[in-house]
Short mmCIF file of C-alpha atoms and ligand atoms in Angstrom, two decimals:
data_model
loop_
_atom_site.label_atom_id
_atom_site.label_comp_id
_atom_site.label_asym_id
_atom_site.label_seq_id
_atom_site.Cartn_x
_atom_site.Cartn_y
_atom_site.Cartn_z
CA SER T 278 -40.05 59.12 10.76
CA VAL T 279 -43.75 58.74 11.11
CA VAL T 280 -46.01 60.68 8.85
CA TYR T 281 -49.17 61.86 10.43
CA PRO T 282 -51.58 61.38 7.56
CA PRO T 283 -54.54 63.74 7.47
CA ARG T 284 -53.50 67.19 6.42
CA ILE T 285 -49.77 67.23 6.21
CA MET T 286 -49.79 66.37 2.53
CA ALA T 287 -51.19 69.41 0.90
CA LYS T 288 -51.68 72.82 2.30
CA SER T 289 -55.39 73.35 2.40
CA LYS T 290 -56.94 76.76 2.13
CA SER T 291 -58.12 78.71 5.06
CA ILE T 292 -61.35 80.56 5.43
CA TYR T 293 -62.51 83.13 7.90
CA SER T 294 -65.55 82.40 9.96
CA CYS T 295 -67.50 84.62 12.30
CA THR T 296 -67.48 83.62 15.96
CA GLU T 297 -70.90 85.21 16.43
CA CYS T 298 -73.04 84.04 13.53
CA GLY T 299 -70.89 81.46 11.73
CA ALA T 300 -70.85 83.28 8.37
CA THR T 301 -67.72 82.64 6.35
CA SER T 302 -65.59 84.77 4.11
CA PRO T 303 -62.57 83.88 1.94
CA LYS T 304 -60.68 86.96 3.15
CA TRP T 305 -60.28 88.56 6.49
CA GLN T 306 -62.52 91.56 7.02
CA GLY T 307 -63.01 93.86 9.91
CA GLN T 308 -66.76 93.51 9.78
CA CYS T 309 -68.64 90.26 9.43
CA PRO T 310 -70.54 90.12 6.13
CA GLY T 311 -73.27 88.08 7.86
CA CYS T 312 -74.15 89.87 11.06
CA ALA T 313 -72.14 93.10 10.70
CA GLU T 314 -70.35 92.54 14.01
CA TRP T 315 -66.84 93.94 14.19
CA ASN T 316 -63.68 91.90 14.75
CA THR T 317 -65.37 88.53 14.90
CA LEU T 318 -63.78 86.82 11.89
CA VAL T 319 -61.15 84.23 12.79
CA GLU T 320 -59.14 82.03 10.51
CA SER T 321 -59.94 78.34 10.29
CA VAL T 322 -59.07 75.45 8.03
CA ALA T 323 -61.40 75.17 5.07
CA GLU T 324 -63.07 71.78 4.99
CA LYS T 325 -63.71 70.46 1.53
CA ALA T 326 -67.16 69.10 1.10
CA THR T 327 -66.72 65.42 0.38
CA GLY T 328 -68.79 62.31 0.01
CA HIS T 329 -72.39 61.79 -0.75
CA ARG T 330 -75.55 63.55 -0.01
CA TYR T 331 -77.41 61.73 2.70
CA GLU T 332 -80.42 60.91 0.53
CA SER T 333 -78.36 58.37 -1.41
CA LEU T 334 -77.09 56.59 1.72
CA ALA T 335 -78.57 53.56 3.42
CA PRO T 336 -78.82 53.89 7.21
CA VAL T 337 -75.29 53.28 8.41
CA ALA T 338 -75.46 53.52 12.16
CA ARG T 339 -76.59 50.49 14.08
CA LEU T 340 -78.85 51.82 16.76
CA ARG T 341 -78.61 50.40 20.22
CA ASN T 342 -80.61 50.65 23.38
CA LEU T 343 -78.78 52.46 26.11
CA SER T 344 -79.21 49.45 28.36
CA GLU T 345 -77.30 47.25 25.89
CA ILE T 346 -74.22 49.35 26.18
CA GLU T 347 -71.90 48.10 28.83
CA ALA T 348 -70.79 51.04 30.87
CA SER T 349 -67.99 50.23 33.19
CA GLU T 350 -66.75 52.89 35.56
CA THR T 351 -63.95 54.67 33.68
CA GLU T 352 -60.57 53.47 34.79
CA ARG T 353 -58.37 56.16 36.20
CA ILE T 354 -54.69 56.84 36.17
CA PRO T 355 -53.90 58.39 39.55
CA THR T 356 -51.12 60.96 39.27
CA GLY T 357 -49.84 60.21 42.74
CA ILE T 358 -50.44 63.81 43.82
CA ALA T 359 -53.51 63.49 46.02
CA GLU T 360 -54.72 67.08 45.72
CA PHE T 361 -54.33 67.03 41.93
CA ASP T 362 -56.25 63.77 41.72
CA ARG T 363 -58.99 65.28 43.84
CA ALA T 364 -59.37 68.20 41.43
CA LEU T 365 -59.38 65.75 38.51
CA GLY T 366 -62.14 63.72 40.13
CA GLY T 367 -59.92 60.74 40.98
CA GLY T 368 -57.16 60.82 38.40
CA LEU T 369 -56.55 61.08 34.67
CA VAL T 370 -58.80 59.24 32.25
CA PRO T 371 -57.39 57.42 29.19
CA GLY T 372 -58.20 59.44 26.07
CA GLY T 373 -59.29 62.37 28.22
CA VAL T 374 -58.18 65.90 27.45
CA VAL T 375 -57.47 68.20 30.38
CA LEU T 376 -56.92 71.93 30.09
CA ILE T 377 -55.00 73.60 32.91
CA GLY T 378 -55.27 77.36 32.84
CA GLY T 379 -53.78 80.03 35.04
CA ASP T 380 -51.72 83.18 35.20
CA PRO T 381 -48.12 82.95 34.05
CA GLY T 382 -45.80 81.90 36.88
CA ILE T 383 -48.51 80.41 39.08
CA GLY T 384 -47.09 76.89 38.98
CA LYS T 385 -48.61 75.02 36.03
CA SER T 386 -45.34 73.68 34.66
CA THR T 387 -44.14 72.84 38.15
CA LEU T 388 -47.23 70.80 38.99
CA LEU T 389 -47.24 68.94 35.68
CA GLN T 390 -43.55 68.16 35.83
CA GLN T 391 -44.03 66.76 39.31
CA ALA T 392 -47.02 64.71 38.17
CA LEU T 393 -45.28 63.34 35.07
CA SER T 394 -42.19 62.36 37.04
CA LEU T 395 -44.34 60.37 39.44
CA LEU T 396 -46.29 58.82 36.56
CA SER T 397 -43.16 57.97 34.60
CA SER T 398 -42.26 55.17 37.01
CA ALA T 399 -45.44 53.31 36.04
CA CYS T 400 -46.24 54.36 32.48
CA LYS T 401 -44.86 56.01 29.39
CA VAL T 402 -45.11 59.78 29.49
CA LEU T 403 -44.08 62.64 27.23
CA TYR T 404 -43.54 66.27 28.10
CA VAL T 405 -43.82 68.58 25.10
CA SER T 406 -42.45 71.99 25.85
CA GLY T 407 -42.77 74.96 23.56
CA GLU T 408 -41.77 77.46 26.20
CA GLU T 409 -38.75 76.15 27.98
CA SER T 410 -35.65 74.43 26.67
CA GLY T 411 -34.66 70.94 27.70
CA GLU T 412 -31.96 72.41 29.93
CA GLN T 413 -34.42 74.59 31.80
CA ILE T 414 -36.71 71.65 32.41
CA ALA T 415 -33.86 69.41 33.49
CA LEU T 416 -32.70 72.11 35.84
CA ARG T 417 -36.14 72.39 37.39
CA ALA T 418 -36.33 68.62 37.81
CA ARG T 419 -33.02 68.72 39.65
CA ARG T 420 -34.14 71.59 41.85
CA LEU T 421 -37.35 69.75 42.69
CA GLY T 422 -35.43 66.57 43.43
CA LEU T 423 -37.55 64.60 40.98
CA ASP T 424 -36.65 61.21 39.67
CA SER T 425 -37.03 61.94 35.97
CA HIS T 426 -34.89 59.36 34.24
CA ALA T 427 -37.97 57.90 32.52
CA LEU T 428 -39.52 61.26 31.62
CA GLN T 429 -39.28 61.88 27.91
CA LEU T 430 -39.03 65.38 26.66
CA MET T 431 -39.71 67.03 23.34
CA ALA T 432 -39.01 70.69 22.70
CA GLU T 433 -41.28 71.42 19.76
CA ILE T 434 -43.93 73.89 18.68
CA ASN T 435 -45.05 72.51 15.33
CA LEU T 436 -48.39 70.78 15.72
CA GLU T 437 -47.98 68.28 12.89
CA ARG T 438 -44.63 67.09 14.20
CA ILE T 439 -46.05 66.75 17.71
CA LEU T 440 -49.03 64.75 16.41
CA ALA T 441 -46.75 62.48 14.41
CA THR T 442 -44.54 61.86 17.42
CA LEU T 443 -47.49 61.18 19.71
CA GLN T 444 -48.91 58.74 17.21
CA GLY T 445 -45.61 56.97 16.78
CA GLU T 446 -44.52 56.89 20.40
CA LYS T 447 -47.96 56.30 21.94
CA PRO T 448 -47.26 57.59 25.44
CA GLN T 449 -50.05 57.05 27.96
CA VAL T 450 -49.93 60.64 29.13
CA ALA T 451 -48.69 63.68 27.24
CA VAL T 452 -48.37 67.24 28.48
CA ILE T 453 -48.40 70.14 26.02
CA ASP T 454 -46.83 73.21 27.64
CA SER T 455 -48.34 75.44 26.38
CA ILE T 456 -51.11 75.37 23.80
CA GLN T 457 -50.43 79.03 22.99
CA THR T 458 -46.96 78.29 21.66
CA LEU T 459 -48.10 75.68 19.11
CA TRP T 460 -48.68 76.44 15.47
CA SER T 461 -50.13 74.39 12.67
CA ASP T 462 -48.86 74.40 9.07
CA GLN T 463 -52.42 74.72 7.93
CA LEU T 464 -52.99 78.23 9.16
CA SER T 465 -51.14 81.43 8.49
CA SER T 466 -52.11 83.10 11.77
CA ALA T 467 -49.46 83.56 14.43
CA PRO T 468 -49.06 81.08 17.30
CA GLY T 469 -51.32 82.09 20.16
CA SER T 470 -54.05 83.50 17.93
CA VAL T 471 -57.57 82.21 18.45
CA ALA T 472 -57.46 80.29 15.17
CA GLN T 473 -54.18 78.52 15.97
CA VAL T 474 -55.09 77.73 19.55
CA ARG T 475 -58.44 76.30 18.54
CA GLU T 476 -57.12 74.28 15.61
CA CYS T 477 -54.22 72.85 17.64
CA ALA T 478 -56.47 71.90 20.55
CA ALA T 479 -59.04 70.32 18.22
CA GLN T 480 -56.39 68.21 16.46
CA LEU T 481 -54.84 67.09 19.74
CA THR T 482 -58.26 66.20 21.08
CA ARG T 483 -59.03 64.16 17.99
CA LEU T 484 -55.78 62.26 18.40
CA ALA T 485 -56.46 61.68 22.10
CA LYS T 486 -59.87 60.15 21.32
CA GLN T 487 -58.48 57.98 18.52
CA THR T 488 -55.49 56.64 20.41
CA GLY T 489 -56.49 56.78 24.08
CA ILE T 490 -53.57 59.02 24.95
CA THR T 491 -54.38 61.32 27.86
CA VAL T 492 -53.50 64.85 26.81
CA ILE T 493 -52.96 67.67 29.27
CA LEU T 494 -52.94 71.14 27.73
CA VAL T 495 -51.45 74.10 29.53
CA GLY T 496 -53.04 77.47 28.77
CA HIS T 497 -52.06 80.91 29.98
CA VAL T 498 -54.72 83.36 30.94
CA THR T 499 -53.76 86.87 29.98
CA LYS T 500 -55.72 90.04 30.15
CA GLU T 501 -54.03 91.86 27.27
CA GLY T 502 -55.56 89.60 24.64
CA ALA T 503 -52.29 89.08 22.76
CA LEU T 504 -52.61 85.38 23.46
CA ALA T 505 -55.96 83.71 23.05
CA GLY T 506 -57.16 82.83 26.50
CA PRO T 507 -57.98 79.20 27.20
CA ARG T 508 -61.66 80.10 27.42
CA VAL T 509 -62.08 79.40 23.70
CA LEU T 510 -61.04 75.80 24.41
CA GLU T 511 -63.40 75.06 27.24
CA HIS T 512 -65.97 73.33 25.08
CA ILE T 513 -63.41 71.23 23.18
CA VAL T 514 -61.77 69.53 26.15
CA ASP T 515 -63.18 67.12 28.74
CA THR T 516 -61.86 68.72 31.88
CA VAL T 517 -60.97 72.32 32.67
CA LEU T 518 -58.89 73.13 35.71
CA TYR T 519 -57.89 76.62 36.74
CA PHE T 520 -55.11 77.68 39.03
CA GLU T 521 -56.14 80.35 41.51
CA GLY T 522 -54.31 82.13 44.23
CA ASP T 523 -52.39 85.17 44.94
CA THR T 524 -48.89 84.96 43.49
CA HIS T 525 -47.73 86.84 46.58
CA SER T 526 -48.97 84.18 48.97
CA SER T 527 -47.67 80.66 48.75
CA PHE T 528 -51.06 78.99 48.44
CA ARG T 529 -52.38 77.76 45.15
CA LEU T 530 -55.81 76.36 44.43
CA VAL T 531 -56.58 74.11 41.49
CA ARG T 532 -60.28 74.20 40.78
CA ALA T 533 -62.31 72.03 38.40
CA PHE T 534 -64.58 74.23 36.28
CA LYS T 535 -65.78 71.55 33.94
CA ASN T 536 -65.37 67.82 34.24
CA ARG T 537 -66.98 65.20 32.05
CA PHE T 538 -65.57 62.56 34.40
CA GLY T 539 -66.24 63.99 37.82
CA ALA T 540 -67.66 66.71 40.00
CA VAL T 541 -67.04 70.37 39.30
CA ASN T 542 -65.85 72.88 41.83
CA GLU T 543 -63.68 70.20 43.37
CA LEU T 544 -60.67 71.93 44.77
CA GLY T 545 -57.05 70.91 45.21
CA VAL T 546 -55.04 72.99 47.63
CA PHE T 547 -51.28 73.37 47.39
CA ALA T 548 -48.49 75.35 48.94
CA MET T 549 -45.59 76.50 46.76
CA THR T 550 -42.37 75.58 48.52
CA ASP T 551 -38.74 75.53 47.41
CA LYS T 552 -39.34 71.87 46.54
CA GLY T 553 -42.30 72.59 44.27
CA LEU T 554 -46.00 72.30 45.02
CA LYS T 555 -46.98 70.37 48.13
CA GLY T 556 -50.55 69.29 48.79
CA VAL T 557 -52.28 70.75 51.84
CA ASN T 558 -54.39 68.02 53.39
CA ASN T 559 -56.36 70.07 55.85
CA PRO T 560 -56.85 73.46 54.28
CA SER T 561 -60.00 74.61 56.06
CA ALA T 562 -58.23 77.16 58.26
CA LEU T 563 -55.88 78.41 55.56
CA PHE T 564 -57.83 81.49 54.59
CA LEU T 565 -58.27 83.02 58.00
CA SER T 566 -55.94 85.89 58.72
CA GLN T 567 -54.40 85.61 62.14
CA HIS T 568 -55.68 88.52 64.18
CA GLY T 569 -54.62 88.78 67.80
CA GLN T 570 -57.99 90.31 68.64
CA ASP T 571 -61.28 90.86 66.88
CA VAL T 572 -61.19 93.71 64.39
CA ALA T 573 -63.94 95.69 62.74
CA GLY T 574 -64.85 94.78 59.16
CA SER T 575 -63.88 91.14 59.41
CA CYS T 576 -66.34 88.26 59.14
CA VAL T 577 -65.56 84.56 58.78
CA MET T 578 -67.70 82.55 56.39
CA VAL T 579 -67.86 78.85 55.61
CA THR T 580 -67.76 78.15 51.92
CA GLN T 581 -68.30 74.70 50.49
CA GLU T 582 -65.85 73.99 47.72
CA GLY T 583 -66.64 70.71 46.03
CA THR T 584 -66.84 68.12 48.76
CA ARG T 585 -65.02 70.09 51.36
CA PRO T 586 -65.88 73.08 53.51
CA LEU T 587 -63.39 75.93 53.85
CA LEU T 588 -63.40 78.78 56.30
CA VAL T 589 -62.61 82.05 54.62
CA GLU T 590 -62.32 85.46 56.17
CA ILE T 591 -64.15 88.27 54.39
CA GLN T 592 -62.80 91.74 55.06
CA ALA T 593 -64.56 94.99 54.33
CA LEU T 594 -63.38 98.54 54.58
CA VAL T 595 -65.98 101.28 54.43
CA ASP T 596 -64.55 104.76 54.35
CA SER T 597 -65.97 108.16 53.48
CA ALA T 598 -65.60 108.83 49.77
CA HIS T 599 -64.16 111.87 48.06
CA GLY T 600 -66.06 112.32 44.86
CA ASN T 601 -67.52 109.22 43.26
CA PRO T 602 -67.79 106.43 45.82
CA ARG T 603 -65.83 103.36 44.80
CA ARG T 604 -66.93 99.74 45.08
CA LEU T 605 -64.11 97.28 44.80
CA THR T 606 -63.92 93.55 45.41
CA VAL T 607 -61.04 91.11 45.46
CA GLY T 608 -62.02 87.45 45.13
CA LEU T 609 -65.74 88.24 45.10
CA GLU T 610 -68.12 89.42 42.40
CA ALA T 611 -68.20 93.19 42.02
CA GLN T 612 -71.73 93.22 40.59
CA ARG T 613 -73.01 91.35 43.57
CA LEU T 614 -71.53 93.88 45.96
CA ALA T 615 -73.56 96.66 44.35
CA MET T 616 -76.67 94.54 44.72
CA LEU T 617 -75.95 93.73 48.36
CA LEU T 618 -75.43 97.40 49.21
CA ALA T 619 -78.82 98.18 47.71
CA VAL T 620 -80.44 95.41 49.77
CA LEU T 621 -78.69 96.69 52.89
CA HIS T 622 -80.06 100.15 52.31
CA ARG T 623 -83.58 99.15 51.40
CA HIS T 624 -84.20 96.47 54.00
CA ALA T 625 -81.92 97.32 56.88
CA GLY T 626 -81.78 101.09 56.43
CA ILE T 627 -77.98 101.13 56.34
CA VAL T 628 -76.66 103.72 53.91
CA CYS T 629 -73.31 103.63 52.10
CA PHE T 630 -74.00 106.16 49.31
CA ASP T 631 -71.23 108.49 50.37
CA GLN T 632 -68.77 105.74 51.27
CA ASP T 633 -66.07 103.85 49.44
CA VAL T 634 -66.61 100.12 49.97
CA PHE T 635 -63.79 97.61 49.54
CA VAL T 636 -64.32 93.89 50.12
CA ASN T 637 -61.65 91.22 50.05
CA ALA T 638 -61.58 87.44 50.47
CA VAL T 639 -58.39 86.68 52.39
CA GLY T 640 -55.65 84.57 50.84
CA GLY T 641 -56.37 85.06 47.15
CA VAL T 642 -59.27 82.60 47.17
CA LYS T 643 -62.10 83.29 44.72
CA ILE T 644 -65.60 82.84 46.06
CA THR T 645 -68.30 82.47 43.48
CA GLU T 646 -71.09 81.01 45.56
CA PRO T 647 -73.85 83.34 46.78
CA ALA T 648 -73.60 81.87 50.28
CA ALA T 649 -70.96 84.55 50.85
CA ASP T 650 -73.61 87.30 50.74
CA LEU T 651 -74.44 87.42 54.41
CA ALA T 652 -70.79 87.52 55.44
CA VAL T 653 -70.16 90.38 52.99
CA LEU T 654 -73.11 92.33 54.42
CA LEU T 655 -72.11 91.81 58.04
CA SER T 656 -68.47 92.72 57.39
CA ILE T 657 -69.66 95.94 55.75
CA THR T 658 -71.94 96.87 58.66
CA SER T 659 -69.14 96.08 61.07
CA SER T 660 -66.68 98.31 59.24
CA LEU T 661 -69.23 101.09 58.85
CA LYS T 662 -69.86 101.16 62.61
CA ASN T 663 -66.20 100.48 63.34
CA LYS T 664 -67.22 97.74 65.69
CA ALA T 665 -65.91 94.18 65.60
CA LEU T 666 -68.40 91.36 65.15
CA PRO T 667 -68.80 88.98 68.11
CA SER T 668 -65.80 86.70 68.47
CA LYS T 669 -65.79 83.08 67.29
CA LEU T 670 -68.60 83.83 64.87
CA VAL T 671 -69.14 82.21 61.47
CA VAL T 672 -71.71 83.22 58.89
CA PHE T 673 -73.14 81.92 55.66
CA GLY T 674 -76.29 82.43 53.60
CA GLU T 675 -77.48 83.88 50.32
CA VAL T 676 -79.27 87.22 50.33
CA GLY T 677 -82.19 87.86 47.97
CA LEU T 678 -83.34 91.16 46.54
CA ALA T 679 -86.36 91.15 48.82
CA GLY T 680 -84.06 91.00 51.83
CA GLU T 681 -84.75 87.33 52.49
CA ILE T 682 -81.96 84.96 53.51
CA ARG T 683 -81.87 81.81 51.44
CA PRO T 684 -80.33 78.51 52.45
CA ALA T 685 -76.91 77.34 51.34
CA PRO T 686 -76.30 73.74 50.25
CA ARG T 687 -74.78 71.38 52.83
CA GLY T 688 -75.36 73.62 55.81
CA GLN T 689 -74.71 70.84 58.34
CA GLU T 690 -71.26 70.13 57.01
CA ARG T 691 -70.35 73.78 57.07
CA LEU T 692 -71.45 74.11 60.69
CA LYS T 693 -69.60 70.97 61.75
CA GLU T 694 -66.36 72.15 60.15
CA ALA T 695 -66.67 75.52 61.90
CA ALA T 696 -67.31 73.83 65.24
CA LYS T 697 -64.27 71.63 64.70
CA LEU T 698 -62.12 74.72 64.24
CA GLY T 699 -63.31 76.24 67.50
CA PHE T 700 -66.07 78.59 66.35
CA THR T 701 -68.91 78.82 68.85
CA ARG T 702 -71.57 80.96 67.14
CA ALA T 703 -73.15 80.86 63.71
CA VAL T 704 -75.54 83.21 61.96
CA ILE T 705 -77.18 81.11 59.25
CA PRO T 706 -80.36 80.92 57.16
CA GLU T 707 -83.43 79.60 58.98
CA ALA T 708 -83.75 76.81 56.42
CA ASN T 709 -80.27 75.57 57.35
CA ARG T 710 -81.09 75.27 61.06
CA PRO T 711 -79.75 71.88 62.14
CA LYS T 712 -82.29 69.34 63.37
CA GLN T 713 -80.01 68.22 66.15
CA PRO T 714 -77.91 70.75 68.06
CA ILE T 715 -74.22 70.78 67.16
CA ALA T 716 -71.97 70.43 70.19
CA GLY T 717 -70.34 73.70 71.19
CA MET T 718 -72.15 75.76 68.53
CA GLU T 719 -74.82 78.34 69.26
CA VAL T 720 -76.93 78.61 66.11
CA ILE T 721 -78.68 81.88 65.32
CA ALA T 722 -81.02 81.16 62.42
CA VAL T 723 -82.42 84.19 60.59
CA LYS T 724 -84.93 84.77 57.82
CA ARG T 725 -84.20 88.35 56.85
CA VAL T 726 -81.32 90.76 56.52
CA GLU T 727 -82.67 93.21 59.10
CA GLU T 728 -83.11 90.30 61.51
CA ALA T 729 -79.47 89.26 61.04
CA VAL T 730 -78.24 92.80 61.71
CA ALA T 731 -80.46 93.09 64.80
CA ARG T 732 -79.43 89.73 66.23
CA ILE T 733 -75.75 90.63 65.89
CA ARG T 734 -76.43 93.90 67.75
CA GLU T 735 -78.06 91.92 70.60
CA ILE T 736 -75.00 89.73 71.07
CA GLU T 737 -72.74 92.75 71.10
P1 TYD M 1319 -44.07 77.65 36.83
O1 TYD M 1319 -44.50 76.26 37.09
O2 TYD M 1319 -42.92 77.84 35.91
O3 TYD M 1319 -45.28 78.56 36.36
P2 TYD M 1319 -46.16 78.46 35.02
O4 TYD M 1319 -45.78 77.25 34.29
O5 TYD M 1319 -47.58 78.42 35.54
O6 TYD M 1319 -45.91 79.71 34.27
O7 TYD M 1319 -43.80 78.28 38.26
C1 TYD M 1319 -42.99 79.36 38.36
C2 TYD M 1319 -42.99 79.96 39.74
O8 TYD M 1319 -42.97 79.06 40.81
C3 TYD M 1319 -41.74 80.77 39.79
O9 TYD M 1319 -42.09 82.11 40.07
C4 TYD M 1319 -40.94 80.18 40.89
C5 TYD M 1319 -41.89 79.35 41.68
N1 TYD M 1319 -41.29 78.09 42.15
C6 TYD M 1319 -41.08 77.89 43.51
O10 TYD M 1319 -41.35 78.75 44.33
N2 TYD M 1319 -40.56 76.70 43.93
C7 TYD M 1319 -40.21 75.72 43.05
O11 TYD M 1319 -39.74 74.65 43.47
C8 TYD M 1319 -40.43 75.95 41.66
C9 TYD M 1319 -40.07 74.93 40.63
C10 TYD M 1319 -40.98 77.14 41.26
MG1 MG M 1320 -44.76 77.21 32.44
#
């Protein structure tokens, strides 16, 4: 029976504040009284103005030189799941708040239950579930063959009770599954609304900082908007990880989007098996589809995800359009495709006006880096001409609006990884040309789009 002090005593009033301009209103309104935007008012807890005006205060903060402050490398709590630790930048940090987002059913609860079970042998952990009952979680633990006798569970959705328990029990690591199911007494909005999600995350973050408890929040990403997406939390938490992957394939990627304690874009790669998520140590060849022979419209690129290069096959299908030509991408940016088609037309004279163009990154991987440009262009030209690109070819490079090919970071590493996997030719930006030749790899360095297209034609 611990009472969590701050706000549980009296119900404070809520106000409505605009997410665009910050204006407040005592009632909800459809239109913001400040900036006249529609549907931007969200409920939040009214803070009473307290204390003194600053003019009457003596300076309170003792100022220090940065050099006086002892900064030791943050200690880490490794979860024991190597790929998860990699995405986290080496492990959990005491007092750190991690948000794990992803589509429903992608494996968030599975991964966290596995991680907590491993952690529970060494430290005190608590799993707070607002979605599944204790029985369901116990059943999953049994199916996964986890040793969970030290894993403590709490089925609860009331924020104040969760805070009180965390403060009383002081676990080292707590998982909240999920943030969208929590609700605070202080707000009248429904669980999952922007106001509730933000308030609950802010309170949990405050507690984490005060007590040093590591808090892991699970957040669902939904497109319908019924539940507030975890995007509103990104600035509150220390680390944001997102699950990616095609729910139809067994591979799952956990990518760091923001990390105050490590590198971003670091990637953990898992396979979903009947015994839960298993790390994939050597994932570089995972996203190549296994063709018996070379096919038109397929181009392999090397993408650099965090500290590790991955080979990903880009597939394009160009087909004559009926009516409005469609441009569709899966795993790549749609806007960028439109831009690349314009560059292809203007600088290489290749026209797709009357064609549908579909581009796909194999295996459900999402590629955000512009180094994919050249591979997208070459897969499109290959599909358009219905002619396979030369075999054992890899490609990377960013394409500019002027038709120039710009370098990609860490070109050497990309080339070495491709050579290791048996690729023998690479079309790359001139600026990435390796100083020393790479054994078994013929490097074709190009400066412009038209040059790349012409050089490919020569090899054919
Ligand atoms: P879950 O972790 O419950 O997803 P989330 O918490 O992100 O909503 O994962 C659910 C999916 O994973 C479900 O469709 C079944 C599959 N799964 C396996 O294939 N193997 C397993 O061992 C487990 C536990 C789940
Ligand atoms: Mg779940």
